[in-house]
Every structure is written in structure tokens, then in C-alpha cells.
CSV table of C-alpha atoms in Angstrom, one decimal:
chain,number,residue,atom,x,y,z
A,1,MET,CA,-10.0,-30.5,12.8
A,2,LYS,CA,-7.4,-28.0,13.6
A,3,ALA,CA,-4.6,-26.6,11.6
A,4,ARG,CA,-1.8,-24.3,12.6
A,5,ILE,CA,-0.4,-22.0,10.0
A,6,PHE,CA,3.1,-20.6,10.6
A,7,VAL,CA,3.8,-17.5,8.7
A,8,THR,CA,7.4,-16.3,8.5
A,9,LEU,CA,9.3,-13.6,6.6
A,10,LYS,CA,11.3,-14.9,3.7
A,11,GLY,CA,15.1,-15.0,4.1
A,12,GLY,CA,16.6,-11.7,3.0
A,13,VAL,CA,13.5,-9.7,4.1
A,14,LEU,CA,14.4,-7.3,6.8
A,15,ASP,CA,12.7,-8.0,10.1
A,16,PRO,CA,12.8,-4.8,12.3
A,17,GLN,CA,10.6,-6.5,14.9
A,18,GLY,CA,13.0,-9.5,15.2
A,19,ARG,CA,15.9,-7.1,15.4
A,20,ALA,CA,14.3,-5.1,18.3
A,21,ILE,CA,13.6,-8.4,20.1
A,22,HIS,CA,17.2,-9.4,19.6
A,23,HIS,CA,18.4,-6.1,21.1
A,24,ALA,CA,16.0,-6.5,24.0
A,25,LEU,CA,17.3,-10.0,24.8
A,26,GLU,CA,20.9,-8.6,24.8
A,27,GLY,CA,19.7,-5.8,27.1
A,28,LEU,CA,18.5,-8.5,29.5
A,29,GLY,CA,22.0,-10.0,29.5
A,30,PHE,CA,21.3,-13.0,27.3
A,31,GLY,CA,24.4,-13.6,25.3
A,32,GLY,CA,24.8,-16.0,22.4
A,33,VAL,CA,21.7,-15.0,20.5
A,34,ASN,CA,22.8,-15.0,16.9
A,35,ASP,CA,19.6,-13.8,15.3
A,36,VAL,CA,15.9,-13.4,15.9
A,37,ARG,CA,13.1,-13.6,13.3
A,38,ALA,CA,9.5,-13.0,14.4
A,39,GLY,CA,6.6,-14.6,12.6
A,40,LYS,CA,2.9,-15.3,13.2
A,41,LEU,CA,1.0,-18.4,14.3
A,42,ILE,CA,-2.6,-18.6,13.0
A,43,GLU,CA,-4.8,-21.4,14.4
A,44,LEU,CA,-7.8,-22.5,12.3
A,45,ASP,CA,-10.6,-24.6,13.6
A,46,LEU,CA,-11.9,-26.3,10.5
A,47,ALA,CA,-14.8,-28.5,9.5
A,48,ASP,CA,-13.8,-32.1,9.2
A,49,GLY,CA,-12.9,-33.0,5.7
A,50,THR,CA,-11.6,-29.6,4.7
A,51,SER,CA,-9.2,-30.4,1.9
A,52,ASP,CA,-5.5,-29.6,1.9
A,53,GLU,CA,-6.1,-27.7,-1.3
A,54,ASP,CA,-8.5,-25.4,0.5
A,55,ILE,CA,-6.2,-24.8,3.4
A,56,ASP,CA,-3.3,-24.1,1.0
A,57,ALA,CA,-5.6,-21.6,-0.9
A,58,MET,CA,-6.4,-19.8,2.4
A,59,CYS,CA,-2.7,-19.3,3.0
A,60,ARG,CA,-2.0,-18.1,-0.5
A,61,LYS,CA,-5.0,-15.8,-0.8
A,62,LEU,CA,-5.0,-14.2,2.6
A,63,LEU,CA,-3.0,-15.6,5.5
A,64,ALA,CA,0.4,-15.1,4.0
A,65,ASN,CA,1.7,-12.5,1.5
A,66,THR,CA,3.9,-14.7,-0.6
A,67,VAL,CA,5.8,-11.7,-1.9
A,68,ILE,CA,7.5,-11.4,1.5
A,69,GLU,CA,6.4,-14.4,3.6
A,70,ASN,CA,6.6,-18.2,3.6
A,71,TYR,CA,4.0,-20.4,5.3
A,72,ARG,CA,3.9,-23.9,6.7
A,73,ILE,CA,0.7,-25.8,7.5
A,74,GLU,CA,0.6,-28.2,10.5
A,75,LYS,CA,-2.5,-30.3,10.8
A,76,ALA,CA,-3.6,-31.7,14.2
A,77,ALA,CA,-6.4,-34.2,14.7
B,1,MET,CA,-15.6,14.0,-14.5
B,2,LYS,CA,-16.6,11.3,-12.0
B,3,SER,CA,-14.4,10.6,-9.0
B,4,ALA,CA,-14.8,8.4,-6.0
B,5,VAL,CA,-13.0,7.8,-2.7
B,6,ILE,CA,-13.1,4.4,-1.1
B,7,VAL,CA,-13.9,4.3,2.6
B,8,PHE,CA,-12.8,1.4,4.8
B,9,PRO,CA,-13.4,1.0,8.5
B,10,GLY,CA,-10.4,2.7,9.9
B,11,SER,CA,-9.7,5.0,6.9
B,12,ASN,CA,-8.8,8.5,8.2
B,13,CYS,CA,-7.6,10.4,5.2
B,14,ASP,CA,-10.7,9.8,3.1
B,15,ARG,CA,-12.2,13.3,3.7
B,16,ASP,CA,-8.8,15.1,3.0
B,17,LEU,CA,-8.6,13.2,-0.3
B,18,ALA,CA,-12.2,14.1,-1.1
B,19,VAL,CA,-11.4,17.8,-0.6
B,20,ALA,CA,-8.4,17.5,-2.9
B,21,PHE,CA,-10.5,15.7,-5.6
B,22,GLU,CA,-13.2,18.3,-5.3
B,23,ALA,CA,-10.7,21.2,-5.6
B,24,ALA,CA,-9.2,19.7,-8.7
B,25,THR,CA,-12.3,18.3,-10.5
B,26,GLY,CA,-14.9,20.9,-9.4
B,27,SER,CA,-17.3,18.3,-8.2
B,28,LYS,CA,-17.7,16.2,-5.0
B,29,PRO,CA,-16.4,12.6,-5.3
B,30,ALA,CA,-18.7,9.7,-4.4
B,31,MET,CA,-17.7,8.3,-1.0
B,32,VAL,CA,-17.9,4.5,-1.6
B,33,TRP,CA,-18.2,2.1,1.4
B,34,HIS,CA,-16.0,-1.0,1.4
B,35,ARG,CA,-19.0,-3.3,1.3
B,36,ASP,CA,-20.3,-1.8,-2.0
B,37,THR,CA,-19.8,-4.1,-5.0
B,38,GLU,CA,-20.2,-1.5,-7.7
B,39,LEU,CA,-18.6,1.9,-8.4
B,40,PRO,CA,-20.5,4.6,-10.3
B,41,ASP,CA,-20.6,3.9,-14.0
B,42,ASP,CA,-17.8,5.4,-16.2
B,43,ILE,CA,-15.8,6.4,-13.1
B,44,ASP,CA,-12.7,8.4,-14.1
B,45,LEU,CA,-10.7,8.7,-10.9
B,46,ILE,CA,-10.6,6.5,-7.7
B,47,GLY,CA,-8.8,7.4,-4.5
B,48,VAL,CA,-7.8,4.7,-2.1
B,49,PRO,CA,-7.0,6.8,1.0
B,50,GLY,CA,-4.7,6.6,3.9
B,51,GLY,CA,-5.5,5.4,7.4
B,52,PHE,CA,-5.5,2.1,9.3
B,53,SER,CA,-8.1,0.0,7.5
B,54,TYR,CA,-9.3,-2.8,9.7
B,55,GLY,CA,-6.8,-1.7,12.3
B,56,ASP,CA,-3.9,-3.1,10.1
B,57,TYR,CA,-5.0,-6.6,11.2
B,58,LEU,CA,-3.0,-9.5,9.7
B,59,ARG,CA,-0.9,-7.1,7.5
B,60,SER,CA,-1.4,-3.4,6.6
B,61,GLY,CA,-4.0,-3.3,3.8
B,62,ALA,CA,-4.5,-7.1,3.8
B,63,MET,CA,-8.2,-7.1,4.9
B,64,ALA,CA,-9.1,-4.1,2.8
B,65,ALA,CA,-7.6,-5.6,-0.3
B,66,ARG,CA,-10.1,-8.5,0.0
B,67,SER,CA,-13.1,-6.4,0.6
B,68,PRO,CA,-15.9,-6.4,-2.0
B,69,VAL,CA,-15.3,-2.9,-3.3
B,70,MET,CA,-11.7,-3.8,-4.4
B,71,GLN,CA,-13.1,-6.1,-7.1
B,72,ALA,CA,-14.9,-3.1,-8.5
B,73,VAL,CA,-11.7,-1.0,-8.2
B,74,ALA,CA,-9.7,-3.7,-10.1
B,75,ARG,CA,-12.4,-3.7,-12.9
B,76,ALA,CA,-12.3,0.1,-13.2
B,77,ALA,CA,-8.5,0.0,-13.3
B,78,ASP,CA,-8.7,-2.6,-16.1
B,79,ARG,CA,-11.0,-0.2,-18.0
B,80,GLY,CA,-8.3,2.5,-17.6
B,81,ALA,CA,-9.7,4.6,-14.8
B,82,PHE,CA,-7.0,6.4,-12.8
B,83,VAL,CA,-6.5,4.9,-9.3
B,84,LEU,CA,-4.5,6.7,-6.7
B,85,GLY,CA,-3.5,4.9,-3.5
B,86,ILE,CA,-1.9,7.0,-0.8
B,87,CYS,CA,-0.2,5.5,2.3
B,88,ASN,CA,-2.6,2.8,3.5
B,89,GLY,CA,-4.1,3.0,0.0
B,90,PHE,CA,-0.7,2.0,-1.4
B,91,GLN,CA,-0.6,-0.9,1.0
B,92,VAL,CA,-4.1,-2.0,-0.2
B,93,LEU,CA,-3.1,-1.8,-3.8
B,94,THR,CA,0.0,-4.0,-3.3
B,95,GLU,CA,-2.0,-6.4,-1.2
B,96,SER,CA,-4.7,-6.6,-3.9
B,97,GLY,CA,-2.1,-7.3,-6.6
B,98,LEU,CA,-2.8,-4.1,-8.6
B,99,LEU,CA,0.8,-3.0,-7.9
B,100,PRO,CA,3.9,-5.2,-7.4
B,101,GLY,CA,5.8,-5.5,-4.2
B,102,ALA,CA,4.9,-5.1,-0.6
B,103,LEU,CA,5.3,-2.6,2.2
B,104,LEU,CA,7.2,-3.8,5.2
B,105,ARG,CA,7.7,-2.3,8.7
B,106,ASN,CA,10.0,0.8,8.5
B,107,ALA,CA,13.6,-0.3,8.7
B,108,GLY,CA,14.2,1.8,11.8
B,109,GLY,CA,11.1,0.3,13.5
B,110,HIS,CA,9.7,3.7,14.2
B,111,PHE,CA,6.5,5.4,13.0
B,112,VAL,CA,7.7,8.2,10.7
B,113,CYS,CA,5.6,11.4,10.7
B,114,ARG,CA,7.2,14.5,9.1
B,115,ASP,CA,7.8,16.3,5.8
B,116,VAL,CA,10.2,14.5,3.5
B,117,ALA,CA,12.2,15.5,0.4
B,118,LEU,CA,11.2,13.6,-2.8
B,119,THR,CA,12.4,13.5,-6.3
B,120,VAL,CA,10.0,13.2,-9.2
B,121,GLU,CA,11.6,10.3,-11.2
B,122,ASN,CA,9.0,10.0,-14.0
B,123,ALA,CA,7.3,13.2,-15.1
B,124,GLN,CA,5.5,11.5,-18.0
B,125,SER,CA,2.8,9.8,-16.1
B,126,ALA,CA,-0.7,11.3,-15.8
B,127,PHE,CA,0.0,11.7,-12.0
B,128,THR,CA,3.2,13.6,-12.4
B,129,SER,CA,2.8,15.4,-15.7
B,130,ARG,CA,2.7,18.8,-14.0
B,131,TYR,CA,6.1,18.2,-12.4
B,132,ALA,CA,9.5,18.3,-14.1
B,133,ALA,CA,11.7,15.2,-14.2
B,134,GLY,CA,14.2,15.4,-11.4
B,135,GLU,CA,12.2,18.1,-9.6
B,136,ALA,CA,12.6,18.3,-5.8
B,137,ILE,CA,9.3,18.4,-3.9
B,138,ARG,CA,8.3,17.9,-0.2
B,139,PHE,CA,5.3,15.9,0.9
B,140,PRO,CA,4.4,14.8,4.4
B,141,VAL,CA,4.6,11.1,5.4
B,142,ALA,CA,2.9,9.4,8.3
B,143,HIS,CA,3.4,5.6,8.3
B,144,HIS,CA,4.8,2.6,10.2
B,145,ASP,CA,4.9,0.3,7.2
B,146,GLY,CA,6.3,2.2,4.3
B,147,ASN,CA,9.4,0.2,3.6
B,148,TYR,CA,8.9,-0.8,-0.1
B,149,PHE,CA,10.1,-4.3,-0.9
B,150,ALA,CA,10.2,-6.3,-4.2
B,151,ASP,CA,12.7,-8.8,-5.5
B,152,ASP,CA,15.6,-7.5,-7.6
B,153,ALA,CA,14.1,-8.7,-10.9
B,154,THR,CA,10.9,-6.8,-10.1
B,155,LEU,CA,12.8,-3.7,-9.1
B,156,ASP,CA,14.9,-3.8,-12.2
B,157,ARG,CA,11.8,-4.1,-14.3
B,158,LEU,CA,10.1,-1.2,-12.5
B,159,GLU,CA,13.2,1.0,-13.0
B,160,GLY,CA,13.6,0.0,-16.7
B,161,GLU,CA,9.9,0.7,-17.5
B,162,GLY,CA,9.9,4.1,-15.8
B,163,ARG,CA,7.5,2.9,-13.2
B,164,VAL,CA,9.3,4.4,-10.2
B,165,ALA,CA,7.3,7.7,-10.1
B,166,LEU,CA,8.8,9.1,-6.9
B,167,ARG,CA,11.9,8.5,-4.9
B,168,TYR,CA,12.8,9.6,-1.4
B,169,ALA,CA,15.7,12.1,-1.5
B,170,GLU,CA,16.5,11.4,2.2
B,171,SER,CA,16.6,8.4,4.5
B,172,VAL,CA,13.0,7.7,5.5
B,173,ASN,CA,12.0,4.1,5.9
B,174,GLY,CA,14.5,1.8,4.3
B,175,SER,CA,12.6,1.4,1.0
B,176,ALA,CA,14.3,-0.6,-1.7
B,177,ARG,CA,16.1,1.9,-4.0
B,178,ALA,CA,14.4,4.7,-2.0
B,179,ILE,CA,11.1,4.1,-3.9
B,180,ALA,CA,8.3,6.3,-2.6
B,181,GLY,CA,5.7,5.7,-5.4
B,182,VAL,CA,5.2,3.1,-8.1
B,183,LEU,CA,3.0,2.9,-11.2
B,184,ASN,CA,1.3,-0.2,-12.7
B,185,GLU,CA,2.3,-1.3,-16.2
B,186,ALA,CA,-0.4,0.7,-17.9
B,187,GLY,CA,0.5,3.8,-16.0
B,188,ASN,CA,-3.1,4.4,-14.7
B,189,VAL,CA,-2.5,3.2,-11.1
B,190,LEU,CA,-0.1,4.9,-8.7
B,191,GLY,CA,0.6,3.9,-5.2
B,192,MET,CA,2.7,6.2,-3.0
B,193,MET,CA,3.4,6.5,0.8
B,194,PRO,CA,3.7,10.4,1.0
B,195,HIS,CA,0.5,12.4,1.2
B,196,PRO,CA,0.0,14.9,-1.6
B,197,GLU,CA,-3.5,15.7,-0.3
B,198,ARG,CA,-2.0,17.3,2.8
B,199,VAL,CA,-0.2,20.0,0.8
B,200,ILE,CA,-2.7,21.6,-1.6
B,201,GLU,CA,-3.4,25.0,0.0
B,202,PRO,CA,-1.1,27.8,1.1
B,203,ALA,CA,-2.4,27.3,4.6
B,204,HIS,CA,-0.9,23.8,4.6
B,205,GLY,CA,2.5,25.4,4.4
B,206,SER,CA,3.1,24.1,0.8
B,207,THR,CA,1.1,23.5,-2.4
B,208,ASP,CA,3.5,20.9,-3.8
B,209,GLY,CA,0.7,18.3,-3.9
B,210,GLN,CA,-1.8,20.4,-5.9
B,211,ARG,CA,-0.1,19.7,-9.2
B,212,LEU,CA,-0.6,16.0,-8.8
B,213,PHE,CA,-4.4,16.4,-8.8
B,214,ALA,CA,-4.3,19.1,-11.4
B,215,GLY,CA,-2.3,16.9,-13.7
B,216,LEU,CA,-4.8,14.0,-13.3
B,217,VAL,CA,-7.6,16.3,-14.3
B,218,GLU,CA,-5.7,17.5,-17.2
B,219,GLY,CA,-5.0,13.9,-18.3
B,220,LEU,CA,-8.7,13.1,-18.0
B,221,LEU,CA,-9.7,16.2,-20.0
B,222,ALA,CA,-7.2,15.2,-22.7
B,223,ARG,CA,-8.8,11.8,-22.9
B,224,ALA,CA,-12.4,13.1,-23.3
């Protein structure tokens, strides 16, 4: 079983990395980019039957820092 | 007086901090490896040093905060031992929940490595008792992730409870309310981005950091 964890900065948390990417895109001549936020994708290969509660606990205890980040779990077969 | 410095893979200020502890306490600190699950009994003072523990993987301080030794540090902090986290050590303390907030990438995106002007906000804590409230001091900083963040309610509480120990007196990294160092509720845990251990001898160009360690020793002697 695979799960993909998307970790993103909460709204209102400054993202210097996203801002640098934004500037670089503009430097390449791409107009019309309103904003850029950078995040992380963590792919987990899990034993079948791993509970949703366990995956959620992994996110809360380590994969995301919930002071500054949100996470979203996407499970694939 | 028993002190210890925690050593993670990737710590690089552990020996400097050990020198500062030894100069202040008169005895060598125990160097405690991150896999250890116990600290020396009746430990008085614990240093969580600067560096790049675990290569800053995932988030600065995230892996170190979950290493076995941090459980022992949390137990010692509960008992009232002084815990000083500097730079990466501050990041480890926030990641482990011993201090509120988080340290984000510097607002300017750059690694900042220079001496900075600081103001001592709270001179009542054990860490700052040898300074005067409002005193201007200079410590070096060297970090990429020193931009202190907490929600407004937390920041208001920290300010109201006198838990902002140090503030930047110049623009450094975008920290909320220019916070450079914060105390826990009980006042025995301090996390700070600037490096007091790098300014303890005249040859360092300044001895502004010396009084932080001297004050801690004084606080410990007063307890005994």
C-alpha cells in the first residue's frame, strides 16, 4: 500500500522559497504567475492494513510540523 | 555542578559549548550522544548545541528532536534542570515541543553569518540575570532558519509572561516581533539563535556571552 503525504506551509506563513521561485519564473519571462508556494511530497510504502490513524499519527508526530504546516494524505492501492 | 552537551550527528558547535560550560562551571561537561537514553543523574545544566543535526533533513531540528536522548532532556527539564539550546539547538527545542513556535527559513532567503545587535528584554531569568534589562549586546549569528514564528496569541502570551529573553535590535531574519530568544513557562529552558559561546574570551573580540554562562552558574549555586 502506498500513501503520498503532501506537506504545505499554512496560509500566512512566509515562504521565501516560493517567493524565490516566483521571481525566477518572472525572470524567465513567464507573466501571470500570481503567487508560488513550495511544499513537500513524502511517499510512504506501507504494510497492507496500516491504519488511517497510524498514517495520521506519522504526519502529526514527524512528517509535518503543525505549528507551521498543513498535511494531506492521499492513499493509492 | 553537573553539565552535559548533547551531540547529534551533524552538531558542530558542541565543543565550543563544552569550552564555555567548563570555563563557567570549572568542570568538563559530559558529552552525551544522541542515541543515549539517559543523562547523568542530577544533571544541572544541559546544552543543545548549534550545527546541522541530521543534515537538516525534513526540517531543521526535526530528526534530532525525535532522537532517544531528547526524552531524557525533556525529563531533566521537567525536574528543573537548565536547558540552553543555541541555534540548531533552539530549532531542536521547538521541534520537540519544549519551547513554543517554530523557526522558518530566513525572510531574505539568505544564510546570515555576522555579529548582530541584541537587546536583553528580560534580565530576571537565570540565563540573563547578569545583564541589565534593555542592555545592548552583540552576539554572532550563523543560520539559515532563524525566522521565529508563532501565532499571535502565542506571541502575546510570550510577551505578557516576560518569556521573550532577547530581541534583535536590527533586521536579521524576519523573526516575529524580532524575537531572538524565548524561555519556557518555568523559565529553565532557553532557546536562542545567536551564539553566546562564540564571545566568551577577549580573543573572540567580545566577552558579551560570558555573563550568560556565569549567570547560570550563579543561579545553580543559589539553588544548592
